[in-house]
mmCIF file of C-alpha atoms and ligand atoms in Angstrom:
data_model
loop_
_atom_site.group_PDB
_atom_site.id
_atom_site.type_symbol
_atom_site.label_atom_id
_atom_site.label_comp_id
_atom_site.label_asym_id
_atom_site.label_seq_id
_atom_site.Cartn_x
_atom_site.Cartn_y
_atom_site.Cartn_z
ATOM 1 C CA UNK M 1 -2.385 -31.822 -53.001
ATOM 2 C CA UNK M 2 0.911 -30.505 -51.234
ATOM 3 C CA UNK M 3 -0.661 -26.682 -52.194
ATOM 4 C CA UNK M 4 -4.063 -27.045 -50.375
ATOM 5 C CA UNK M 5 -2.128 -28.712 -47.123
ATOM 6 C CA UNK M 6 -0.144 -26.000 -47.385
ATOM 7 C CA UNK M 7 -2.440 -23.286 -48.001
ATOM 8 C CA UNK M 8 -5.014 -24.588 -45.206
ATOM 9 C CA UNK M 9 -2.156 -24.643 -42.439
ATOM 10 C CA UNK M 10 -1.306 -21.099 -43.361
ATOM 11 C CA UNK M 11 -5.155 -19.960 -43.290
ATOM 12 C CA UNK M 12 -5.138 -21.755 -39.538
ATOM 13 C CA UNK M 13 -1.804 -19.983 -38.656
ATOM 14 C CA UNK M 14 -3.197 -17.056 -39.373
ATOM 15 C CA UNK M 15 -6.484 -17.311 -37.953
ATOM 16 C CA UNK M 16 -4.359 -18.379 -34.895
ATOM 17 C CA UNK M 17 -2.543 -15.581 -34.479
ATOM 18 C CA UNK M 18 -5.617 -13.337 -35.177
ATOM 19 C CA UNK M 19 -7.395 -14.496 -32.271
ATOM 20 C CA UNK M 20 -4.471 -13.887 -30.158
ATOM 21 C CA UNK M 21 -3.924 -10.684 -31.611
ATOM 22 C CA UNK M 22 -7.940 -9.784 -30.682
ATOM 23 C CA UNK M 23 -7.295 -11.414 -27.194
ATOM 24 C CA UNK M 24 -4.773 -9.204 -26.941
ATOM 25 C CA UNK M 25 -6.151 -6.303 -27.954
ATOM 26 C CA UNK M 26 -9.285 -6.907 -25.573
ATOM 27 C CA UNK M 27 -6.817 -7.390 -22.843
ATOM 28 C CA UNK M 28 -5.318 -4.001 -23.927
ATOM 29 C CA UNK M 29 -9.120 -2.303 -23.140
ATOM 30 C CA UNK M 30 -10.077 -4.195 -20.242
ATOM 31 C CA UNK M 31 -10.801 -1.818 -18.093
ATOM 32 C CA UNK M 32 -8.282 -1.831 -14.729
ATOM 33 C CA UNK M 33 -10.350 -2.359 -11.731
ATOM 34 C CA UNK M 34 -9.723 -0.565 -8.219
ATOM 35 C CA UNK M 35 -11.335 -1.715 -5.254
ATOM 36 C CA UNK M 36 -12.020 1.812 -2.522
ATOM 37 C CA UNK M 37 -12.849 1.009 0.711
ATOM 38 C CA UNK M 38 -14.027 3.625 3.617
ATOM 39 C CA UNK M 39 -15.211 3.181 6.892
ATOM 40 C CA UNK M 40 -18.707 5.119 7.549
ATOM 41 C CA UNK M 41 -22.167 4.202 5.791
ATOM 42 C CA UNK M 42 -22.769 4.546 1.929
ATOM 43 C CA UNK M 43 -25.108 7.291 3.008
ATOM 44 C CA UNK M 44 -22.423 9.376 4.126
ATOM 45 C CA UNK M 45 -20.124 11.975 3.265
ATOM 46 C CA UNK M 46 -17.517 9.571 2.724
ATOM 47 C CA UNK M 47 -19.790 7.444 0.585
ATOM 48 C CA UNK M 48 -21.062 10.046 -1.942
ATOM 49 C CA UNK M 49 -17.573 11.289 -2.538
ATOM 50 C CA UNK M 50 -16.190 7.686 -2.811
ATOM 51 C CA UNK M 51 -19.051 7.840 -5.758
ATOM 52 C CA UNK M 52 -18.249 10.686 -7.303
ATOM 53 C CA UNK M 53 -14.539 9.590 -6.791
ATOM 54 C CA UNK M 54 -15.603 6.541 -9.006
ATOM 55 C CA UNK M 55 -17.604 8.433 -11.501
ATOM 56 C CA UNK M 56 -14.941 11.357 -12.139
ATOM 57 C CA UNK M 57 -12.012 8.134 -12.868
ATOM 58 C CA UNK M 58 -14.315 6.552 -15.254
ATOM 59 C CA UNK M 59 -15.102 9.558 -17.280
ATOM 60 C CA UNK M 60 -11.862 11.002 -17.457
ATOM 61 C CA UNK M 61 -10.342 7.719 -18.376
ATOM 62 C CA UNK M 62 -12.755 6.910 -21.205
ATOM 63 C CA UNK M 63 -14.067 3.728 -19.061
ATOM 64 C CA UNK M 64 -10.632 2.245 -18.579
ATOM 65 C CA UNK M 65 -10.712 2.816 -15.211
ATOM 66 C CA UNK M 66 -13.180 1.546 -12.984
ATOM 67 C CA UNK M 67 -13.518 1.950 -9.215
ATOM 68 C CA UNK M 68 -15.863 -0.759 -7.132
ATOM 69 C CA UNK M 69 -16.639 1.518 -3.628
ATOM 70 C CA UNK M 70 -16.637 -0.672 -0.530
ATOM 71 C CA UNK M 71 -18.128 1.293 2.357
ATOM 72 C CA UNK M 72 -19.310 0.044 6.363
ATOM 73 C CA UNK M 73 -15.725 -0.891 6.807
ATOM 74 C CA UNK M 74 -16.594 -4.204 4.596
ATOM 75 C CA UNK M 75 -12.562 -4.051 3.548
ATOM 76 C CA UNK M 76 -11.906 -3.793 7.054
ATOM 77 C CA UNK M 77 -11.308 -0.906 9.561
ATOM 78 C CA UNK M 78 -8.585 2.301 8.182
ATOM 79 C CA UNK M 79 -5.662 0.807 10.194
ATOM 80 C CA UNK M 80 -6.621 -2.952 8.263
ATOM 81 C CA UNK M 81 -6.908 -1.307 5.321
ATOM 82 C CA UNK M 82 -3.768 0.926 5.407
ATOM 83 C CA UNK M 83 -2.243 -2.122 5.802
ATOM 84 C CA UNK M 84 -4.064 -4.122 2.725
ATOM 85 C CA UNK M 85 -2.586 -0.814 0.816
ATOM 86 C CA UNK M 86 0.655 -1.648 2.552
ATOM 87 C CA UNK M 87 0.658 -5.139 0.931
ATOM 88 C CA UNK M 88 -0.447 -3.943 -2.354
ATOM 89 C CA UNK M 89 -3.651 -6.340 -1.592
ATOM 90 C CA UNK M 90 -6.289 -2.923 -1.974
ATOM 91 C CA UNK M 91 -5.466 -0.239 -4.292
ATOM 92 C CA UNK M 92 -7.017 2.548 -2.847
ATOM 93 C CA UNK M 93 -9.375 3.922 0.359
ATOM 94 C CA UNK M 94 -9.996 7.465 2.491
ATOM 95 C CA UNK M 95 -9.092 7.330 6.015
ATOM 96 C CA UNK M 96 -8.263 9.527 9.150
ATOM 97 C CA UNK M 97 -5.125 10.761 9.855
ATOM 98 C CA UNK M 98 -4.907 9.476 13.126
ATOM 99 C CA UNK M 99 -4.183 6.394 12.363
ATOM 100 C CA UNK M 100 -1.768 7.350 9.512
ATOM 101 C CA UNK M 101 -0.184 8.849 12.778
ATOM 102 C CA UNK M 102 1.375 5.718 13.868
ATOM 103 C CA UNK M 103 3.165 5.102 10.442
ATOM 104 C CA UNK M 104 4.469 8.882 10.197
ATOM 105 C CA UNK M 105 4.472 10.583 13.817
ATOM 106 C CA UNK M 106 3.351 13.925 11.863
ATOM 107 C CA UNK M 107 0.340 13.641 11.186
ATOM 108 C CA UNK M 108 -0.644 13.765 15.119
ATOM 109 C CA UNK M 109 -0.524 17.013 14.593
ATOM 110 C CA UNK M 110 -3.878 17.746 13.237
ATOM 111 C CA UNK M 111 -5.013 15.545 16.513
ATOM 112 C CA UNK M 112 -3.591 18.469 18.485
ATOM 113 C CA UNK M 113 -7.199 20.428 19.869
ATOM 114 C CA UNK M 114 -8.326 23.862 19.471
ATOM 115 C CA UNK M 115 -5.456 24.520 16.241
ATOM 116 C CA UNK M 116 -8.118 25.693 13.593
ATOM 117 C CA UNK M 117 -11.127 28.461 13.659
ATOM 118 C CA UNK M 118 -12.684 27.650 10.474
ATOM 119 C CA UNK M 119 -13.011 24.724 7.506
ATOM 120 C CA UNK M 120 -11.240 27.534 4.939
ATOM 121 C CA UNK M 121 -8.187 27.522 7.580
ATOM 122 C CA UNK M 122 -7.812 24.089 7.251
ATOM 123 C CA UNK M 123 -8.128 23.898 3.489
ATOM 124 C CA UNK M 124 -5.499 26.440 3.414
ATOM 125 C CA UNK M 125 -3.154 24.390 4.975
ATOM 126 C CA UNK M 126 -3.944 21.241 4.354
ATOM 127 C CA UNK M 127 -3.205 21.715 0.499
ATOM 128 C CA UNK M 128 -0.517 24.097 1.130
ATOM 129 C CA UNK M 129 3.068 23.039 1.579
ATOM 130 C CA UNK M 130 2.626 21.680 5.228
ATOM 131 C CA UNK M 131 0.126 19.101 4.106
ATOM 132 C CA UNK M 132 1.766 18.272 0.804
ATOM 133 C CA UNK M 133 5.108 17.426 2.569
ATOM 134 C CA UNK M 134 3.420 15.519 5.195
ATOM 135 C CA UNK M 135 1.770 13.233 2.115
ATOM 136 C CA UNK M 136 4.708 13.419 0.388
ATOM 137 C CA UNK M 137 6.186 10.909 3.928
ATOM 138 C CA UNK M 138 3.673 8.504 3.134
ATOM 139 C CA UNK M 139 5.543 7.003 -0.266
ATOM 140 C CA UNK M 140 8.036 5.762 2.690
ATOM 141 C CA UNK M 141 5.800 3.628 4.006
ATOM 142 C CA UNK M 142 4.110 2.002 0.819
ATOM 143 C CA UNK M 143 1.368 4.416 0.380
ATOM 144 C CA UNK M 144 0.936 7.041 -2.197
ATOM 145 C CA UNK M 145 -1.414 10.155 -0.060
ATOM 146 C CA UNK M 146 -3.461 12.195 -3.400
ATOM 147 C CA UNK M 147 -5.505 14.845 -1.400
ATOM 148 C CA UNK M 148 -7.364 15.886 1.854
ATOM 149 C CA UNK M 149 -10.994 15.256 2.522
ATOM 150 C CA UNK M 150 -13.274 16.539 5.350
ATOM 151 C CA UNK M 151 -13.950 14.530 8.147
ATOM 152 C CA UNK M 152 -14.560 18.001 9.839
ATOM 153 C CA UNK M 153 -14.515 19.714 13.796
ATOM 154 C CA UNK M 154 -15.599 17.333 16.018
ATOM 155 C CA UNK M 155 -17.806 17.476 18.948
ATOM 156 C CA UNK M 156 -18.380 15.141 22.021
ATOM 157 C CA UNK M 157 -21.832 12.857 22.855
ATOM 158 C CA UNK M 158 -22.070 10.618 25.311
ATOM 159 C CA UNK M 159 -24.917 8.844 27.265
ATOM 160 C CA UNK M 160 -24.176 9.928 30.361
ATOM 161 C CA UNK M 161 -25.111 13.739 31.190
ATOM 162 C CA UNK M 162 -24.452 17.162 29.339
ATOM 163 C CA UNK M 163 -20.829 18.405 28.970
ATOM 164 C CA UNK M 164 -21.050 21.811 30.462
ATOM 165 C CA UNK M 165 -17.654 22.306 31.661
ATOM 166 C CA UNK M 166 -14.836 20.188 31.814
ATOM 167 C CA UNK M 167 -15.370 18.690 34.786
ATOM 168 C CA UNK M 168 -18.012 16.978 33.894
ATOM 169 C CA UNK M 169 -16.218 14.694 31.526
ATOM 170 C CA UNK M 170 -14.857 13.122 34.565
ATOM 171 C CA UNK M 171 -14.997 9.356 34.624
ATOM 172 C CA UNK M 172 -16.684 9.468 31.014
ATOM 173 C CA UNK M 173 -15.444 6.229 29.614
ATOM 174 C CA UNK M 174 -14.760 8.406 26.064
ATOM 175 C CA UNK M 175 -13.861 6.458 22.561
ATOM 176 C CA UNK M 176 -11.124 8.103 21.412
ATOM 177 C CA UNK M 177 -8.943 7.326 17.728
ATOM 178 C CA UNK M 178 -6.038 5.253 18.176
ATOM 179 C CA UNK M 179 -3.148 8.069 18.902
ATOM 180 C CA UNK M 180 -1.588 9.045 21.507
ATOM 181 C CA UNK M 181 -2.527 12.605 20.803
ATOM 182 C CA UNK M 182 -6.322 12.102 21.012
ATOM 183 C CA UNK M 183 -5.676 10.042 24.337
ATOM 184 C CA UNK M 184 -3.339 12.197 25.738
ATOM 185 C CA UNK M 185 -6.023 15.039 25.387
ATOM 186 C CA UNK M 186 -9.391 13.385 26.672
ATOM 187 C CA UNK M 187 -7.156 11.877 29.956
ATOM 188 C CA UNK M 188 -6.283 15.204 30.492
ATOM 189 C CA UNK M 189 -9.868 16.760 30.601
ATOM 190 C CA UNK M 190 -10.506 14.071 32.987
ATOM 191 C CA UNK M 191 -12.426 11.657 30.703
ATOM 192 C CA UNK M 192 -11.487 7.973 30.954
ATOM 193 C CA UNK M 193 -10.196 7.685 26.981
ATOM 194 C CA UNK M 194 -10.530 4.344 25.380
ATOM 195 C CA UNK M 195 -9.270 3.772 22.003
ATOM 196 C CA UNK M 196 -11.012 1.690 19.606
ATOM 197 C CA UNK M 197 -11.194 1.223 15.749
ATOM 198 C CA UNK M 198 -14.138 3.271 14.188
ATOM 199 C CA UNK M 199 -15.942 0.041 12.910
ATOM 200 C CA UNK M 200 -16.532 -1.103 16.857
ATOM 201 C CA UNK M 201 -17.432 2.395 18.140
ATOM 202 C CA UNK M 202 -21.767 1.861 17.297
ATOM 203 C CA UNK M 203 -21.774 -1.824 19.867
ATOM 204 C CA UNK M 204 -19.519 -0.118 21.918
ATOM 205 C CA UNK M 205 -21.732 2.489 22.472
ATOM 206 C CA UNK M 206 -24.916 0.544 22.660
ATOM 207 C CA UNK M 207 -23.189 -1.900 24.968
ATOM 208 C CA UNK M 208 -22.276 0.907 27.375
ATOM 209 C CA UNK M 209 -18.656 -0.598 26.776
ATOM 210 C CA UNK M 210 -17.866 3.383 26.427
ATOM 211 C CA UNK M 211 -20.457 5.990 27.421
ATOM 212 C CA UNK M 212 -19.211 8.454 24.812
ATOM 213 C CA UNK M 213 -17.220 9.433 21.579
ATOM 214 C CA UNK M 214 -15.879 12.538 19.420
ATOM 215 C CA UNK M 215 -17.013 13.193 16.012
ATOM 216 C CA UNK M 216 -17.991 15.650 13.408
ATOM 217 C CA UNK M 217 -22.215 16.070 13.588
ATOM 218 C CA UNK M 218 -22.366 14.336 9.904
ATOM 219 C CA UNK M 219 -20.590 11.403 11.137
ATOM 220 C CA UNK M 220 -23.102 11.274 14.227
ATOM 221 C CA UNK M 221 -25.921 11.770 11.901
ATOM 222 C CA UNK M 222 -24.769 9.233 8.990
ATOM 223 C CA UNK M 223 -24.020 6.845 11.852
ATOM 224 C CA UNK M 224 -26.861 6.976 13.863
ATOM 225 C CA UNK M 225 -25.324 7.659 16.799
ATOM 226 C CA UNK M 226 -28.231 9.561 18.179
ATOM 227 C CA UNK M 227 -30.122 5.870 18.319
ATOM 228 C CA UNK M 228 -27.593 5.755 21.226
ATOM 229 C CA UNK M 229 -26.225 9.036 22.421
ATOM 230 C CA UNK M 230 -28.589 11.194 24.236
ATOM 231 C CA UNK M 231 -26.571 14.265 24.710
ATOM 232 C CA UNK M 232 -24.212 16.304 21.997
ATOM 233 C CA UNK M 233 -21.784 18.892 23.073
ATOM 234 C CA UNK M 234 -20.437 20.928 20.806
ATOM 235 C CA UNK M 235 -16.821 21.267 21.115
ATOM 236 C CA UNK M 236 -15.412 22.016 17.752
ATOM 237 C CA UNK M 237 -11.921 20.578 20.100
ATOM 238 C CA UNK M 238 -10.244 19.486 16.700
ATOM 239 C CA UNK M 239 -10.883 19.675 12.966
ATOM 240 C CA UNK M 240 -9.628 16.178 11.543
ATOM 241 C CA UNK M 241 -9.216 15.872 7.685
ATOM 242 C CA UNK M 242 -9.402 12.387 5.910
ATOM 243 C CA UNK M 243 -6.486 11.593 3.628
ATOM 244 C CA UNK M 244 -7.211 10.018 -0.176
ATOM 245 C CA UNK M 245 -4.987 6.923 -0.209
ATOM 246 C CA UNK M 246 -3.604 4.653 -2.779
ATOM 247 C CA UNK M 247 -1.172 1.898 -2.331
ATOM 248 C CA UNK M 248 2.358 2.382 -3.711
ATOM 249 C CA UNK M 249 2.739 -0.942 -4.658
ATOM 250 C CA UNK M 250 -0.331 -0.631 -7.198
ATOM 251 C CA UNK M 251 0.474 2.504 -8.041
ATOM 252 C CA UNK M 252 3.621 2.228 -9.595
ATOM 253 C CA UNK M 253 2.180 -0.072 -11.836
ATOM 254 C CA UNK M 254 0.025 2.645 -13.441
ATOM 255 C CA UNK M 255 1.237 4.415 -16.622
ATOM 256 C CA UNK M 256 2.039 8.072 -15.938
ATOM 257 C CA UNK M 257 -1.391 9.128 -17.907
ATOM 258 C CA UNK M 258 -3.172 6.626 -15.595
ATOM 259 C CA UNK M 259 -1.519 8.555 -12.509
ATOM 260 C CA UNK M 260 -2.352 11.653 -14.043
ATOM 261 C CA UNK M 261 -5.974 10.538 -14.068
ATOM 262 C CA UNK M 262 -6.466 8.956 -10.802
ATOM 263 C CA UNK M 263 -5.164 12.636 -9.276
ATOM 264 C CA UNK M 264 -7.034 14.767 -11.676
ATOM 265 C CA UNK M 265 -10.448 12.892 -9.989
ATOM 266 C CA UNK M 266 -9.025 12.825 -6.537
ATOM 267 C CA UNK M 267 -8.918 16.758 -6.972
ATOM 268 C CA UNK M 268 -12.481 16.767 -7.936
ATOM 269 C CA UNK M 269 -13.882 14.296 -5.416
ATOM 270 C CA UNK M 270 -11.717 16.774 -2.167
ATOM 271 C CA UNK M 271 -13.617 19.791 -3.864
ATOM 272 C CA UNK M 272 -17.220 18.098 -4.549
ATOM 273 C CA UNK M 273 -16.302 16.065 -0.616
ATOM 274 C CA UNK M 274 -15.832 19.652 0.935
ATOM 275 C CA UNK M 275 -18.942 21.317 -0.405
ATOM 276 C CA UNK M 276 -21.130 18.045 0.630
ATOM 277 C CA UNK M 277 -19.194 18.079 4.298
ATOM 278 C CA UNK M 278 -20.241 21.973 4.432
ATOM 279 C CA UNK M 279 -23.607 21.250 3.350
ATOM 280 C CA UNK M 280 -24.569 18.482 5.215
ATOM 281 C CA UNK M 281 -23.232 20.018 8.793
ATOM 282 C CA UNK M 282 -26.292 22.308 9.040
ATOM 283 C CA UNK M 283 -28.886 19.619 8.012
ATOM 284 C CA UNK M 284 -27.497 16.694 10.479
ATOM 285 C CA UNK M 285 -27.545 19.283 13.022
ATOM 286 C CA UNK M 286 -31.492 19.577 12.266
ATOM 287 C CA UNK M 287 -31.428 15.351 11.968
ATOM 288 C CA UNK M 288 -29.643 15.091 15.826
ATOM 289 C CA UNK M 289 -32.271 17.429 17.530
ATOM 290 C CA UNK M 290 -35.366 15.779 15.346
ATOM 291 C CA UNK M 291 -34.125 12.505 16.687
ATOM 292 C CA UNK M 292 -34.311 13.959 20.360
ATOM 293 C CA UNK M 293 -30.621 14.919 21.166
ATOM 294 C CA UNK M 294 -30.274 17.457 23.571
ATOM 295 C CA UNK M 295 -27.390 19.719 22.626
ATOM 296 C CA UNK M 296 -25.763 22.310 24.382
ATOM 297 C CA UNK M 297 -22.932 24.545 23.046
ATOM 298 C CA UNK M 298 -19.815 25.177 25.587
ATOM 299 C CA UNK M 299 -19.038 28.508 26.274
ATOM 300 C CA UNK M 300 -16.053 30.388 25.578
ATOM 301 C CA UNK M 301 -14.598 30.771 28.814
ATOM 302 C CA UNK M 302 -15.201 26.739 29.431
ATOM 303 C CA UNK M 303 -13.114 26.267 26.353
ATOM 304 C CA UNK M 304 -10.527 28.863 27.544
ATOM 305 C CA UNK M 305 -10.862 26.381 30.722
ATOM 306 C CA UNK M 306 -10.224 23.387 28.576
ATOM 307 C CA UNK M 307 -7.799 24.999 26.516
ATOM 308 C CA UNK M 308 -5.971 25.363 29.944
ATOM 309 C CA UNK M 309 -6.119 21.943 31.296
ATOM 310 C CA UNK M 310 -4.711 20.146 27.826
ATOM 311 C CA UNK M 311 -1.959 23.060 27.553
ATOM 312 C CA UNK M 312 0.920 20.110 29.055
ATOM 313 C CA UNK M 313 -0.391 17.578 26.367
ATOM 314 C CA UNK M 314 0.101 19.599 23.738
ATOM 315 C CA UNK M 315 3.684 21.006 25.040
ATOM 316 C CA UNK M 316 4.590 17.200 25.549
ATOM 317 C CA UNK M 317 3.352 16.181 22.104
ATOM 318 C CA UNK M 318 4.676 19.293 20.468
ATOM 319 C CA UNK M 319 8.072 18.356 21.708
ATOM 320 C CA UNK M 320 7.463 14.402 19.895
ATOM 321 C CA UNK M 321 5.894 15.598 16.826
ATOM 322 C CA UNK M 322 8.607 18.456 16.072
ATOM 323 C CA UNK M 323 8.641 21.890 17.517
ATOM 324 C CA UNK M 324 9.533 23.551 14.057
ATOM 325 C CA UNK M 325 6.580 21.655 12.449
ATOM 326 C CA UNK M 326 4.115 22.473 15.426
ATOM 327 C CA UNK M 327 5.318 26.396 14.576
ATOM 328 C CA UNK M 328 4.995 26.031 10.682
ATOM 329 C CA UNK M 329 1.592 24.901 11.243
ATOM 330 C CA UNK M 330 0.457 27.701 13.978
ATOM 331 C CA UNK M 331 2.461 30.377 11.334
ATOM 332 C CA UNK M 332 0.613 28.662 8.318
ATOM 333 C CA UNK M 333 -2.978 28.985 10.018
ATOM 334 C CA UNK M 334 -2.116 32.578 11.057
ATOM 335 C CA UNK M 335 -1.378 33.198 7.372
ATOM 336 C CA UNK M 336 -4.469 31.643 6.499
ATOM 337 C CA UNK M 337 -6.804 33.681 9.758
ATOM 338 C CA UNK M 338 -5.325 36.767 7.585
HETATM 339 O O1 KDG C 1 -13.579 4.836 8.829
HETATM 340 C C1 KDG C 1 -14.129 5.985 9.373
HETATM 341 C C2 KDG C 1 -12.983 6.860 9.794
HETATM 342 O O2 KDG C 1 -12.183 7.147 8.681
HETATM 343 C C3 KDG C 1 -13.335 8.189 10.360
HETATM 344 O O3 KDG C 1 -14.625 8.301 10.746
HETATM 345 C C4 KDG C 1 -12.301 8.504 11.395
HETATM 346 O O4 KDG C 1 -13.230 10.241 12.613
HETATM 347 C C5 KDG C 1 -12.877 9.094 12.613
HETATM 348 C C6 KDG C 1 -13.002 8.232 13.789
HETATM 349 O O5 KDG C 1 -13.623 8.706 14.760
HETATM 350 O O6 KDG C 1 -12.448 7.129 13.769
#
C-alpha cells in the first residue's frame, strides 16, 4: 500500500516539474515583442521601412523577435516618444533630429540650411565618423541611436502666395521643427516661424493657425498637404535625416546576439528606406502637381540671396553647436563633393 502512495506522489512530482519545465521552455521561445512608433502615415516612407524594419528582425531572428509598427503618431509625437524611450516605456521608433537636438545640442547641426548638394553627400557623412559619434552621445541620455534614415531636402508650401524671393516669406506665419536652429533661420528670411510638433502641423494648416511649413515633397505627398497648401517652393534649404532609435533601458536587456540582430535589420531597413526616399521623390513630385499645386523652383541667385540673409544665424549657431564640429562637417562634405 505504502509502494503505490509512494510511487503515485513521485509520478505527480514529476509530472509537476515537467509542466514547469515545458512552461519554461515556452517562455524560453516566446517571441520578445517591440512596439515602433513613427510619426507620418503607414503609406509613407517612414511606414514601409518601419515594415521592412519588422520583417528583416523577424527573419533574421528565426521569429523570436517581433516588431508591432505604430505609425500617425498613435505612440505620440517624436519628442513624446523620445521620451517613452527615455523611460524604457517604448522600445524603439524613427524620428528627426531636430528634436534629438534639444537632448544633445549637436545634432542642430544638420538643421543648419544650404550644408549638403546631394542625398550621396549626406549618406557619406551621416554614416561616417561625424554621424556615428554624434549617435554614439545619445547612450547619455537613455537612448541607443542604430542608423540614419531619409527624411530628405526640404522645400517650403504655404497657402499664401509663391515664394519667389525671399522677401516674400515676409509675415508667412511658417511651421517650423522645434529648434532653435530651424527658427533662428525662417525669422531671419523674414517669415514669422512657429514651432509645433509634426502630429499638429495638418489642423494647423487647415485652420490657417500657420499659413505654411518645410518638408521633403514625400512627406507633402504622404501627408496630403496639397489638400491644404496651394503653392510649393522648392528650396532644397536643408537635407534632414531621421535617426533609428531604441531605448537604452530596453536595450540592455537584450542578449548580445539579440543586439547583433536588431542592428543587422536596422542596416537593411536605412539601405531599403534610402532607395524608397529616392524613388518616391520623383513620383510625389508628379502626385503635388496632379493634385493642383503650383510649384515654382527658386533661382540660384535668390538662394545666393537667402544664403546671405541667414549667414548671422548660422555664425551664431555655429558658435553654440561647436566651431570644430561645424568645420568637421563642412571638411567631411567636401570630402564627400570629391
Ligand atoms: O514624425 C514625423 C517626423 O519624424 C518628421 O516628419 C520630422 O520632418 C519632420 C518634421 O517636419 O517634423
Amino acid at each position: 500500500m505504502y509502494k503505490t502512495w509512494k510511487h503515485t506522489l513521485l509520478a505527480v512530482a514529476m509530472a509537476a516539474s515537467c509542466a514547469v519545465a515545458g512552461a519554461a521552455a515556452a517562455q524560453d521561445i516566446k517571441p520578445r515583442l517591440i512596439r515602433f512608433g513613427y510619426g507620418l502615415n503607414e503609406d509613407s516612407v517612414q511606414g514601409r521601412a518601419a515594415r521592412h524594419l519588422a520583417q528583416e528582425l523577424e527573419k533574421l531572428s528565426g521569429g523570436k523577435m517581433k516588431m508591432k509598427t505604430f505609425g500617425s503618431a498613435s505612440l505620440g509625437s517624436d519628442e513624446q516618444m523620445q521620451s517613452a524611450l527615455v523611460g524604457g516605456v517604448q522600445e524603439m521608433m524613427v524620428g528627426s533630429t531636430a528634436p534629438l537636438a534639444t537632448m544633445v545640442k549637436e545634432f542642430g547641426v544638420f538643421d543648419l540650411p544650404f550644408l549638403f548638394n546631394t542625398d550621396k553627400e549626406a549618406d557619406a557623412v551621416l554614416d561616417g565618423p561625424l554621424g556615428e559619434r554624434l549617435l554614439k552621445k545619445l547612450e547619455a541620455k537613455g537612448l541607443v541611436g542604430l542608423v540614419y534614415w531619409e527624411n530628405g531636402f526640404r522645400n517650403l508650401t504655404n497657402s499664401r502666395h509663391p515664394v519667389v524671393k525671399a522677401e516674400d516669406l515676409q509675415g508667412i506665419k511658417l511651421r517650423v521643427m522645434q529648434n532653435q536652429v530651424a527658427l533662428g533661420v525662417f525669422n531671419a528670411l523674414g517669415a514669422n516661424a512657429v514651432p509645433m510638433p509634426f502630429s499638429e502641423l495638418f489642423t494647423a494648416l487647415e485652420t490657417r493657425t500657420v499659413d505654411g511649413q518645410e518638408n521633403p515633397v514625400t512627406t507633402i505627398q504622404s501627408s496630403k498637404f496639397y489638400e491644404v497648401q496651394p503653392y510649393l517652393t522648392m528650396t532644397r534649404h536643408v537635407y534632414t535625416p531621421w535617426v533609428l532609435l531604441a531605448s537604452k533601458k530596453w536595450w540592455d536587456t537584450l542578449s548580445a546576439d539579440e543586439q547583433k540582430l536588431i542592428r543587422q535589420a536596422a542596416v537593411a531597413s536605412r539601405d531599403f528606406e534610402r532607395q524608397d526616399s529616392r524613388a518616391d521623390s520623383k513620383k510625389a513630385m508628379d502626385v503635388l502637381k496632379e493634385h493642383g499645386m503650383k510649384v515654382n523652383v527658386v533661382s540660384d541667385e535668390e538662394i545666393a540671396r537667402m544664403r546671405q540673409k541667414v549667414q548671422p544665424v548660422v555664425d551664431k549657431y555655429t558658435q553654440e553647436l561647436g566651431p570644430d564640429l561645424v568645420k568637421e562637417l563642412q571638411d567631411e562634405i567636401q570630402k564627400a563633393r570629391g
